[in-house]
Coordinates of C-alpha atoms in Angstrom, one line a residue:
M27 CA 22.0 -16.4 -49.1
K28 CA 19.8 -19.5 -48.7
S29 CA 22.8 -21.8 -49.3
F30 CA 24.8 -19.9 -46.7
G31 CA 22.0 -20.4 -44.2
R32 CA 21.9 -24.1 -44.8
T33 CA 25.7 -24.4 -44.4
A34 CA 25.5 -22.4 -41.2
V35 CA 22.9 -24.8 -39.8
A36 CA 25.1 -27.7 -40.8
G37 CA 28.1 -26.0 -39.0
L38 CA 26.1 -25.5 -35.8
I39 CA 25.1 -29.2 -35.8
Y40 CA 28.8 -30.2 -36.1
L41 CA 29.8 -27.8 -33.3
L42 CA 27.1 -29.5 -31.1
V43 CA 28.5 -32.9 -31.9
I44 CA 32.0 -31.8 -31.0
F45 CA 30.6 -30.7 -27.6
I46 CA 28.8 -34.0 -27.1
F47 CA 31.7 -36.1 -28.2
F48 CA 34.5 -34.3 -26.4
H49 CA 32.9 -32.5 -23.4
V50 CA 35.0 -34.8 -21.1
Y51 CA 38.1 -32.7 -22.0
F52 CA 36.7 -29.2 -21.3
G53 CA 37.4 -29.2 -17.6
S54 CA 41.1 -29.6 -18.2
F55 CA 41.4 -27.9 -21.6
S56 CA 44.4 -25.8 -20.6
T57 CA 46.2 -28.2 -18.3
A58 CA 46.1 -31.6 -20.1
L59 CA 46.7 -32.7 -23.7
I60 CA 43.9 -34.5 -25.5
G61 CA 44.8 -38.2 -25.8
P62 CA 46.8 -40.7 -23.7
P63 CA 50.6 -40.1 -23.3
E64 CA 52.1 -41.1 -26.7
D65 CA 52.9 -39.1 -29.8
N66 CA 50.6 -36.3 -28.6
M67 CA 53.4 -35.2 -26.3
Q68 CA 55.7 -34.8 -29.3
E69 CA 53.0 -33.0 -31.2
F70 CA 52.7 -30.5 -28.3
W71 CA 56.5 -29.9 -28.5
N72 CA 55.8 -29.1 -32.2
T73 CA 53.4 -26.4 -31.1
W74 CA 55.7 -24.9 -28.6
Y75 CA 58.8 -25.0 -30.9
M76 CA 57.0 -23.3 -33.8
Q77 CA 55.5 -20.6 -31.6
T78 CA 58.8 -19.7 -29.9
K79 CA 60.6 -19.7 -33.3
L80 CA 58.0 -17.6 -35.0
D81 CA 58.1 -15.2 -32.0
A82 CA 61.9 -14.9 -32.0
D83 CA 63.6 -15.7 -35.3
P84 CA 61.9 -18.0 -37.9
S85 CA 65.2 -18.4 -39.8
G86 CA 66.7 -21.8 -39.3
L87 CA 63.2 -23.2 -38.5
L88 CA 64.0 -26.6 -40.0
H89 CA 67.0 -27.3 -37.9
T90 CA 67.2 -27.3 -34.1
D91 CA 69.6 -28.1 -31.3
K92 CA 66.8 -28.0 -28.7
I93 CA 66.8 -31.8 -29.1
F94 CA 69.6 -34.2 -29.9
Y95 CA 72.0 -31.6 -28.4
P96 CA 74.7 -30.7 -29.1
E97 CA 74.6 -31.7 -32.8
G98 CA 70.9 -31.0 -33.3
A99 CA 68.7 -32.4 -36.0
S100 CA 67.1 -31.5 -39.3
L101 CA 63.3 -31.1 -39.0
V102 CA 62.7 -31.2 -42.8
Y103 CA 60.9 -34.6 -42.4
H104 CA 59.3 -33.8 -39.1
S105 CA 55.6 -34.1 -38.6
F106 CA 54.7 -30.4 -38.4
S107 CA 51.1 -29.6 -39.2
Y108 CA 52.1 -26.2 -40.7
P109 CA 48.7 -24.7 -41.3
N110 CA 47.6 -25.5 -37.7
L111 CA 50.8 -24.1 -36.2
V112 CA 50.7 -20.9 -38.3
A113 CA 47.0 -20.5 -37.4
I114 CA 47.8 -20.8 -33.7
Y115 CA 50.5 -18.1 -34.2
L116 CA 48.1 -15.8 -36.0
V117 CA 45.4 -16.2 -33.3
R118 CA 48.0 -15.4 -30.6
C119 CA 49.1 -12.3 -32.5
V120 CA 45.5 -11.1 -33.0
V121 CA 44.3 -11.7 -29.5
G122 CA 47.6 -10.8 -27.9
L123 CA 48.4 -14.2 -26.2
G124 CA 51.8 -15.3 -25.0
T125 CA 53.5 -18.7 -25.0
D126 CA 52.8 -19.7 -21.5
V127 CA 52.1 -23.4 -21.1
G128 CA 48.4 -23.0 -20.3
T129 CA 47.8 -20.9 -23.5
L130 CA 49.7 -23.3 -25.7
I131 CA 47.8 -26.4 -24.3
F132 CA 44.5 -24.6 -24.8
L133 CA 45.2 -23.6 -28.4
H134 CA 46.8 -27.0 -29.2
N135 CA 43.6 -28.8 -28.0
F136 CA 41.3 -26.3 -29.7
F137 CA 42.9 -26.8 -33.1
L138 CA 42.7 -30.5 -32.7
L139 CA 38.9 -30.3 -32.2
I140 CA 38.2 -27.6 -34.8
S141 CA 39.4 -30.1 -37.5
F142 CA 36.2 -32.0 -36.8
F143 CA 34.1 -28.9 -37.7
F144 CA 36.0 -28.0 -40.9
G145 CA 36.5 -31.6 -42.0
A146 CA 32.7 -32.3 -41.7
L147 CA 31.8 -29.1 -43.4
G148 CA 34.0 -29.8 -46.4
A149 CA 32.5 -33.2 -46.8
Y150 CA 29.0 -31.7 -46.5
L151 CA 29.7 -29.2 -49.3
L152 CA 31.1 -32.0 -51.5
T153 CA 28.0 -34.1 -50.9
R154 CA 25.7 -31.2 -51.8
L155 CA 27.1 -31.5 -55.3
Y156 CA 25.4 -34.9 -55.6
V157 CA 22.4 -34.9 -53.4
R158 CA 19.5 -32.6 -52.7
S159 CA 18.7 -33.8 -49.2
E160 CA 20.1 -31.4 -46.6
A161 CA 19.8 -34.0 -43.9
L162 CA 21.8 -36.7 -45.9
A163 CA 24.5 -34.1 -46.8
V164 CA 24.9 -33.3 -43.1
L165 CA 25.1 -37.1 -42.3
S166 CA 27.7 -37.5 -45.0
G167 CA 29.8 -34.7 -43.4
F168 CA 29.4 -36.4 -40.1
I169 CA 30.6 -39.8 -41.4
F170 CA 33.8 -38.2 -42.7
G171 CA 34.5 -35.5 -40.1
F172 CA 33.8 -37.7 -37.1
S173 CA 35.1 -41.0 -38.4
P174 CA 36.7 -43.4 -36.0
F175 CA 40.0 -42.9 -38.0
H176 CA 39.9 -39.1 -37.3
L177 CA 39.0 -39.7 -33.7
A178 CA 41.8 -42.2 -33.1
H179 CA 44.5 -39.9 -34.6
T180 CA 43.2 -36.8 -32.8
L181 CA 44.2 -38.6 -29.6
H182 CA 47.8 -39.0 -31.0
H183 CA 48.7 -37.0 -34.1
M184 CA 47.8 -33.4 -34.9
H185 CA 49.2 -33.8 -38.4
V186 CA 47.2 -36.9 -39.4
S187 CA 44.0 -35.5 -37.7
A188 CA 44.3 -32.3 -39.8
I189 CA 41.9 -33.6 -42.4
T190 CA 40.3 -30.2 -43.1
F191 CA 41.7 -29.5 -46.6
V192 CA 41.2 -33.0 -48.1
P193 CA 37.4 -32.7 -48.7
F194 CA 37.8 -29.1 -49.8
F195 CA 40.3 -30.2 -52.4
V196 CA 38.0 -32.8 -53.8
Y197 CA 35.1 -30.3 -53.8
F198 CA 37.0 -27.7 -55.8
F199 CA 38.6 -30.3 -58.1
L200 CA 35.3 -31.9 -59.0
R201 CA 33.6 -28.6 -59.5
Y202 CA 36.4 -27.5 -61.8
M203 CA 36.1 -30.6 -63.8
R204 CA 32.4 -29.7 -64.2
E205 CA 32.6 -26.0 -64.7
K206 CA 36.1 -25.3 -66.0
K207 CA 36.4 -22.0 -64.1
V208 CA 40.0 -21.0 -63.4
Y209 CA 39.4 -19.9 -59.8
L210 CA 38.2 -23.4 -58.9
A211 CA 41.5 -24.9 -60.3
A212 CA 43.5 -22.4 -58.3
A213 CA 41.5 -23.2 -55.2
A214 CA 42.1 -26.9 -55.7
S215 CA 45.8 -26.4 -56.0
V216 CA 45.9 -24.3 -52.8
M217 CA 43.8 -26.9 -50.9
W218 CA 46.2 -29.7 -52.1
A219 CA 49.2 -27.7 -50.9
L220 CA 47.6 -27.0 -47.6
A221 CA 46.6 -30.6 -47.1
A222 CA 50.2 -31.7 -47.8
L223 CA 51.5 -29.1 -45.4
S224 CA 49.2 -30.5 -42.8
C225 CA 50.3 -34.1 -43.3
W226 CA 52.7 -35.2 -46.1
Y227 CA 50.7 -38.4 -46.5
Y228 CA 47.9 -36.3 -47.9
L229 CA 50.1 -35.0 -50.7
V230 CA 50.5 -38.6 -51.9
Y231 CA 46.9 -39.7 -51.3
I232 CA 45.4 -36.7 -53.2
G233 CA 47.8 -37.5 -56.0
Y234 CA 46.4 -41.1 -56.1
F235 CA 42.9 -39.6 -56.2
V236 CA 43.8 -37.3 -59.2
L237 CA 45.3 -40.3 -61.0
F238 CA 42.3 -42.4 -60.2
Y239 CA 39.9 -39.7 -61.4
Y240 CA 41.7 -39.5 -64.8
V241 CA 42.0 -43.3 -65.3
F242 CA 38.4 -43.9 -64.3
H243 CA 37.0 -41.4 -66.7
A244 CA 39.4 -42.4 -69.5
V245 CA 38.3 -46.0 -69.2
K246 CA 34.7 -45.1 -68.9
N247 CA 34.8 -42.9 -72.0
R248 CA 37.3 -45.1 -73.9
S249 CA 39.4 -42.1 -74.6
L250 CA 42.6 -40.6 -73.3
M251 CA 40.7 -37.3 -72.8
P252 CA 43.8 -35.1 -73.1
G253 CA 41.9 -31.8 -73.2
E254 CA 38.9 -32.6 -71.0
T255 CA 40.7 -34.3 -68.1
L256 CA 44.4 -35.0 -68.5
L257 CA 45.6 -31.5 -69.1
P258 CA 43.5 -29.8 -66.3
A259 CA 44.5 -32.5 -63.8
A260 CA 48.2 -32.1 -64.8
L261 CA 48.0 -28.3 -64.4
I262 CA 46.4 -28.5 -60.9
T263 CA 49.1 -31.0 -59.9
F264 CA 51.8 -28.8 -61.3
F265 CA 50.7 -25.7 -59.4
A266 CA 50.2 -27.6 -56.2
L267 CA 53.8 -29.0 -56.4
F268 CA 55.1 -25.6 -57.4
L269 CA 53.7 -24.1 -54.2
L270 CA 55.3 -26.9 -52.2
S271 CA 58.5 -27.0 -54.2
P272 CA 60.8 -25.2 -51.6
L273 CA 60.0 -27.9 -49.0
I274 CA 59.8 -30.8 -51.4
V275 CA 63.2 -30.0 -53.0
T276 CA 64.8 -29.7 -49.6
M277 CA 63.3 -33.0 -48.5
I278 CA 64.5 -34.8 -51.7
L279 CA 68.0 -33.3 -51.2
Q280 CA 68.2 -34.6 -47.7
T281 CA 66.7 -38.0 -48.5
G282 CA 69.0 -40.9 -47.7
A283 CA 69.0 -44.4 -46.1
R284 CA 68.1 -42.9 -42.7
S285 CA 65.0 -41.2 -44.0
Y286 CA 63.2 -44.5 -44.8
L287 CA 61.5 -46.5 -42.1
E288 CA 59.6 -49.7 -42.1
G289 CA 55.9 -50.1 -41.5
H290 CA 54.3 -50.9 -44.9
D291 CA 53.2 -54.3 -43.7
F292 CA 52.6 -53.4 -40.0
F293 CA 50.7 -50.1 -39.8
V294 CA 47.9 -51.5 -42.0
A295 CA 44.2 -51.9 -42.1
D296 CA 42.9 -55.4 -41.5
L297 CA 40.2 -56.5 -43.9
L298 CA 37.9 -57.3 -40.9
G299 CA 38.8 -53.9 -39.3
F300 CA 36.3 -52.2 -41.6
I301 CA 33.4 -54.0 -39.8
T302 CA 35.0 -54.7 -36.3
F303 CA 34.2 -52.6 -33.3
H304 CA 37.4 -50.6 -32.6
P305 CA 39.2 -49.8 -29.3
Y306 CA 37.3 -46.5 -28.9
H307 CA 33.8 -47.9 -29.7
L308 CA 31.1 -48.2 -27.1
L309 CA 31.1 -51.9 -27.8
A310 CA 34.9 -52.2 -27.8
K311 CA 34.7 -55.3 -25.5
I312 CA 32.9 -57.2 -28.2
G313 CA 35.5 -56.2 -30.8
R314 CA 38.5 -56.8 -28.6
P315 CA 38.9 -60.6 -29.2
L316 CA 39.2 -59.8 -32.9
Y317 CA 41.1 -56.4 -33.0
S318 CA 43.6 -57.6 -30.4
H319 CA 45.1 -59.7 -33.2
F320 CA 45.3 -56.9 -35.8
Q321 CA 48.6 -55.6 -36.9
G322 CA 49.8 -52.2 -35.7
N323 CA 48.6 -50.0 -32.8
H324 CA 45.1 -49.0 -31.9
W325 CA 45.1 -45.7 -33.7
E326 CA 46.5 -47.0 -37.0
M327 CA 44.3 -50.1 -37.0
T328 CA 41.1 -48.2 -36.5
V329 CA 39.3 -48.1 -39.9
Y330 CA 35.8 -49.1 -38.8
L331 CA 33.2 -47.8 -41.3
G332 CA 30.0 -48.3 -39.2
L333 CA 27.7 -51.3 -39.7
A334 CA 24.8 -49.2 -41.0
N335 CA 27.1 -47.6 -43.6
V336 CA 28.5 -50.9 -44.7
A337 CA 25.0 -52.3 -45.0
V338 CA 23.9 -49.4 -47.3
L339 CA 27.0 -49.9 -49.4
L340 CA 26.4 -53.6 -49.8
F341 CA 22.8 -53.1 -50.5
A342 CA 23.7 -50.8 -53.5
L343 CA 26.3 -53.2 -54.6
F344 CA 23.9 -56.1 -55.1
K345 CA 20.9 -54.2 -56.3
K346 CA 21.1 -53.7 -60.1
Y347 CA 18.8 -50.7 -60.1
C348 CA 21.2 -48.7 -57.9
R349 CA 23.6 -48.7 -60.9
K350 CA 21.3 -46.0 -62.3
I351 CA 22.5 -43.6 -59.7
E352 CA 24.7 -41.1 -61.5
N353 CA 28.3 -40.9 -60.3
L354 CA 27.8 -43.7 -57.7
G355 CA 30.1 -46.0 -59.6
F356 CA 32.9 -43.5 -59.4
F357 CA 32.7 -43.2 -55.6
Q358 CA 32.3 -47.0 -55.2
A359 CA 35.4 -47.6 -57.3
G360 CA 37.2 -45.0 -55.1
I361 CA 36.2 -46.8 -51.9
L362 CA 37.6 -50.0 -53.3
L363 CA 40.9 -48.4 -54.5
F364 CA 41.6 -46.7 -51.2
M365 CA 40.6 -49.7 -49.2
L366 CA 43.2 -51.7 -51.1
L367 CA 45.8 -49.0 -50.4
A368 CA 45.0 -49.0 -46.7
L369 CA 45.4 -52.7 -46.5
G370 CA 49.2 -52.4 -46.9
S371 CA 51.6 -54.5 -48.9
W372 CA 50.0 -57.9 -48.1
L373 CA 46.4 -58.7 -47.2
H374 CA 45.7 -59.2 -43.5
V375 CA 42.5 -60.9 -42.3
G376 CA 41.9 -61.3 -38.6
G377 CA 45.5 -60.5 -37.8
Y378 CA 46.9 -63.2 -40.2
R379 CA 48.8 -62.4 -43.3
V380 CA 47.4 -63.8 -46.4
W381 CA 50.1 -64.0 -49.1
L382 CA 48.2 -61.8 -51.5
P383 CA 50.2 -58.8 -52.7
L384 CA 48.5 -55.5 -52.8
P385 CA 49.4 -52.1 -54.5
T386 CA 51.3 -50.7 -51.6
L387 CA 53.9 -53.4 -52.1
L388 CA 55.1 -51.5 -55.2
T389 CA 55.6 -48.2 -53.4
E390 CA 58.0 -49.9 -50.9
Y391 CA 60.6 -49.8 -53.6
I392 CA 60.0 -46.4 -55.1
P393 CA 62.3 -43.6 -53.8
V394 CA 60.4 -40.8 -51.9
L395 CA 57.1 -42.7 -52.1
K396 CA 58.4 -45.4 -49.8
N397 CA 58.3 -42.8 -47.0
V398 CA 54.5 -43.4 -47.0
R399 CA 55.0 -46.2 -44.5
T400 CA 51.6 -46.3 -42.7
P401 CA 49.2 -47.4 -45.4
S402 CA 46.1 -47.5 -43.1
R403 CA 45.9 -43.7 -43.3
A404 CA 44.7 -44.0 -46.9
V405 CA 41.3 -44.8 -45.3
I406 CA 40.7 -41.1 -45.2
F407 CA 39.4 -41.3 -48.7
V408 CA 37.3 -44.4 -47.9
Y409 CA 35.4 -42.4 -45.3
L410 CA 35.0 -39.4 -47.6
F411 CA 33.6 -41.6 -50.4
T412 CA 31.5 -43.7 -48.0
G413 CA 29.7 -40.6 -46.7
V414 CA 28.9 -39.4 -50.2
S415 CA 27.9 -42.8 -51.4
V416 CA 25.6 -43.5 -48.4
A417 CA 23.9 -40.1 -49.0
M418 CA 23.4 -40.8 -52.8
I419 CA 22.1 -44.4 -52.2
A420 CA 19.7 -43.3 -49.4
E421 CA 18.3 -40.4 -51.5
Y422 CA 17.7 -42.6 -54.5
F423 CA 16.1 -45.3 -52.5
L424 CA 13.8 -42.9 -50.6
A425 CA 12.8 -40.9 -53.7
G426 CA 9.1 -40.9 -54.3
R427 CA 8.2 -42.2 -50.8
K428 CA 6.1 -40.3 -48.3
K429 CA 7.9 -37.4 -46.7
I430 CA 7.3 -38.8 -43.2
T431 CA 8.6 -42.2 -44.2
A432 CA 11.7 -40.7 -45.8
A433 CA 12.4 -38.4 -42.8
A434 CA 12.0 -41.4 -40.4
A435 CA 14.4 -43.5 -42.4
V436 CA 17.0 -40.8 -42.6
G437 CA 16.5 -40.1 -38.9
I438 CA 17.1 -43.7 -37.9
L439 CA 20.2 -43.9 -40.1
A440 CA 21.6 -40.8 -38.5
I441 CA 20.9 -42.0 -35.0
V442 CA 22.4 -45.4 -35.6
T443 CA 25.5 -43.8 -37.2
F444 CA 25.9 -41.3 -34.4
A445 CA 25.7 -44.0 -31.8
D446 CA 28.1 -46.2 -33.8
F447 CA 30.7 -43.4 -34.0
F448 CA 30.3 -42.2 -30.4
P449 CA 33.7 -42.5 -28.7
T450 CA 34.5 -43.9 -25.3
G451 CA 37.7 -44.3 -23.3
L452 CA 39.0 -40.8 -24.1
D453 CA 42.2 -40.3 -22.1
S454 CA 44.2 -37.2 -21.5
T455 CA 47.8 -36.4 -20.6
P456 CA 48.3 -34.0 -17.7
V457 CA 51.2 -31.7 -18.2
V458 CA 53.2 -31.8 -15.0
C459 CA 56.6 -30.3 -14.3
P460 CA 58.9 -32.1 -11.8
P461 CA 60.5 -29.6 -9.3
A462 CA 64.0 -30.5 -10.7
Y463 CA 63.3 -28.5 -13.8
A464 CA 63.1 -25.3 -11.8
L465 CA 66.6 -25.9 -10.5
I466 CA 67.9 -26.4 -14.0
N467 CA 66.3 -23.1 -15.1
E468 CA 68.0 -21.2 -12.3
D469 CA 71.5 -22.1 -13.7
R470 CA 72.6 -19.1 -15.9
A471 CA 76.2 -20.2 -16.2
G472 CA 76.6 -20.2 -20.0
D473 CA 75.3 -22.6 -22.7
F474 CA 74.7 -26.2 -21.7
G475 CA 72.4 -29.1 -22.3
M476 CA 70.9 -31.9 -20.3
I477 CA 70.1 -35.6 -20.9
N478 CA 67.0 -37.4 -19.6
L479 CA 67.2 -41.1 -18.6
P480 CA 66.0 -43.7 -19.2
A481 CA 65.8 -43.1 -22.9
G482 CA 63.3 -44.7 -25.3
Y483 CA 60.7 -43.7 -27.8
L484 CA 57.8 -43.0 -25.5
Q485 CA 60.0 -41.6 -22.8
D486 CA 61.6 -39.2 -25.3
N487 CA 58.2 -38.0 -26.3
K488 CA 57.5 -37.2 -22.7
Y489 CA 60.8 -35.4 -22.3
M490 CA 59.9 -33.2 -25.4
M491 CA 56.6 -32.3 -23.8
Q492 CA 58.4 -31.4 -20.5
Q493 CA 60.9 -29.3 -22.4
A494 CA 58.1 -27.3 -23.9
A495 CA 56.2 -26.9 -20.7
C496 CA 59.0 -26.9 -18.0
S497 CA 62.4 -25.9 -19.3
P498 CA 63.7 -24.7 -22.6
V499 CA 67.2 -26.1 -21.9
P500 CA 68.5 -28.2 -24.9
M501 CA 68.5 -31.9 -24.3
A502 CA 70.4 -34.8 -25.8
N503 CA 67.2 -36.8 -26.2
G504 CA 64.6 -36.3 -28.9
S505 CA 61.9 -38.0 -31.0
I506 CA 61.2 -36.9 -34.6
G507 CA 59.7 -38.3 -37.7
R508 CA 63.0 -39.0 -39.4
K509 CA 66.4 -38.6 -37.7
L510 CA 68.7 -38.0 -40.7
A511 CA 72.0 -37.9 -38.9
P512 CA 73.4 -39.4 -35.6
S513 CA 74.0 -37.4 -32.5
L514 CA 75.6 -37.8 -29.0
I515 CA 72.7 -39.9 -27.7
D516 CA 73.5 -42.5 -30.4
T517 CA 77.2 -42.9 -29.4
L518 CA 77.0 -42.4 -25.6
D519 CA 78.7 -45.1 -23.6
F520 CA 76.3 -46.6 -21.0
S521 CA 78.7 -49.3 -19.8
D522 CA 81.7 -47.2 -18.7
F523 CA 80.9 -44.2 -16.5
E524 CA 84.3 -42.5 -16.8
A525 CA 84.1 -42.6 -20.6
Q526 CA 80.5 -41.5 -20.4
K527 CA 81.3 -38.5 -18.2
A528 CA 84.0 -37.5 -20.7
E529 CA 81.6 -37.7 -23.6
L530 CA 79.0 -35.6 -21.7
K531 CA 81.5 -32.9 -20.8
R532 CA 82.7 -32.6 -24.4
G533 CA 79.1 -32.4 -25.6
G534 CA 78.2 -29.7 -23.0
I535 CA 75.8 -31.9 -21.1
K536 CA 75.8 -30.4 -17.6
Y537 CA 72.8 -32.2 -16.1
I538 CA 71.4 -35.7 -16.0
L539 CA 67.7 -36.0 -15.1
I540 CA 66.7 -39.5 -14.2
H541 CA 62.9 -40.1 -14.2
K542 CA 61.9 -42.7 -11.6
K543 CA 58.5 -43.3 -13.2
P544 CA 59.2 -43.6 -16.9
A545 CA 56.4 -43.8 -19.5
D546 CA 55.6 -47.4 -20.4
E547 CA 56.0 -47.7 -24.2
T548 CA 54.5 -51.1 -24.3
V549 CA 51.3 -50.5 -22.3
Y550 CA 49.3 -50.0 -25.5
Y551 CA 50.4 -53.2 -27.1
V552 CA 49.4 -55.7 -24.4
H553 CA 45.9 -56.7 -23.7
H554 CA 45.6 -57.9 -20.1
D555 CA 45.6 -55.3 -17.4
R556 CA 47.4 -57.6 -14.9
H557 CA 50.4 -58.0 -17.2
T558 CA 50.4 -54.3 -18.0
H559 CA 50.5 -53.4 -14.3
L560 CA 53.4 -55.8 -13.5
H561 CA 55.4 -54.5 -16.5
R562 CA 55.1 -50.9 -15.4
L563 CA 56.2 -51.7 -11.9
H564 CA 59.2 -53.5 -13.3
R565 CA 60.2 -50.5 -15.4
E566 CA 59.9 -48.2 -12.3
E567 CA 62.2 -50.6 -10.3
L568 CA 64.8 -50.4 -13.1
A569 CA 64.6 -46.6 -13.2
R570 CA 65.1 -46.4 -9.4
E571 CA 68.1 -48.8 -9.7
M572 CA 69.5 -46.5 -12.4
A573 CA 69.1 -43.5 -10.2
A574 CA 71.0 -45.2 -7.4
E575 CA 73.8 -46.3 -9.7
Y576 CA 74.3 -42.9 -11.3
Q577 CA 74.5 -41.3 -7.8
R578 CA 77.7 -43.2 -7.3
H579 CA 79.4 -41.6 -10.2
Y580 CA 77.8 -38.1 -10.5
Q581 CA 77.0 -35.4 -8.0
L582 CA 73.4 -35.4 -6.7
V583 CA 71.7 -32.0 -6.9
H584 CA 68.1 -32.9 -6.1
E585 CA 66.0 -36.0 -5.5
D586 CA 62.3 -36.6 -5.0
E587 CA 59.7 -39.2 -5.7
M588 CA 59.6 -38.3 -9.4
T589 CA 63.2 -37.6 -10.4
A590 CA 66.9 -37.5 -9.4
L591 CA 68.9 -34.6 -10.8
L592 CA 72.6 -35.1 -11.2
Q593 CA 75.4 -32.7 -12.2
V594 CA 78.1 -33.7 -14.7
Y595 CA 80.4 -30.7 -14.2
H596 CA 80.5 -27.3 -12.6

């Protein structure tokens, strides 16, 4: 009961931190998506699609013609965060909520933020296995649950930000290795499966952790340890894979050349990124001259560990007496391993490639594993082990000192880390429906689809969000994790309008919706506001020219400042 009370207090602290960090969103919690317009729009489509399918008919869940109409697309490789989406469905069923856009936005945002609570709580429980200090365990949970990595992906990716089950897996796994109780092994397997269903990257990274655990202890004990470690780890792995086998087998069967994308040497952590103020930091202006040269985008490059945490880790590394801390070496080795994995195929320092090959280079050539194309996400284990290590080092260093001195030191460390992780520049994406969608919805004359123009990665994400919020009419556009087969949008002729019209008719595309203010997919990759502004104006001018050109070949149904709706056939 005492343990439950301590855990409840820790949970309340994490809820308070969520409120402090993200209160800027609460005024528009059911009208705008957390994060700037990017992959979060696609993730909202995931929420809408899953809820409508579960409400109607879950069969055929992993193939849809709502996007890439009329052929449709396989969603086997798509970035569904299954546990979150099922949890949203269960909440709706229990409370009696529908699938109106306000409800879905609210629940989508809620489950993004609740991952901070459960992620931190899992890391807290893990740390309690190694430290007695309640305050340091809470701090460890904060370091993991509210890490800049987690924050950055919460603004963009529900599946990557679904970190909840990773610390719980490590907690149950390490407890099982200590206590050898069957229920702990079962819990570890279930947590691994749930982590994988949240984000397939975590299937692989947890696998790396299990392999690392075995190798570390085998080397340390100079024994293969078949009974003590190898067999238990193998059994936990087997049952986790068994639980996932229906999906994994389907994915393997559909794996082909189109399922592999590049990124192993682009979406990487820069070595200096671990100590550089990131784009969401209060002191981002100080870090910008450096991080602006890093590879990848802002959310994938964000691996900042916090200066105080790095200082504590380095202090322990160079102090011989810290080697006496039991189990610290294991977590330090884990930090090093997952840092190496996060750095990608080749080492990058300050944005420059150093021709030093790293472990990820090997996985680029291994079937299935080469799907893990954004190495920086391995930093999730760096944060987890950093939190535990900082707590262990601080407790050892403060042992035997006056209580007031120890409390003051922990308090200062906590305040510095809190300020170091406090986010700024938290944007949101208002969900707005152009009037043209209402006109499309009024058309009841049989089955048909639509196409949105101009097409492009970020634009297609926006169109998916608008399909979820504004009109369920299938569209030829789409944006998914892996497109395994071509569709109409890939072959459509944009140079010959007569040929194009014939293709659209054959494909059942009845409407063309031209968006005059397309999303700017390069705005996040340039670093001077003046250039960004000019670029956006240029794209709007092109879109308006497109609208004028298409009106000469298709019948205009509706036009306003936002869109031009054209009809292909009657």
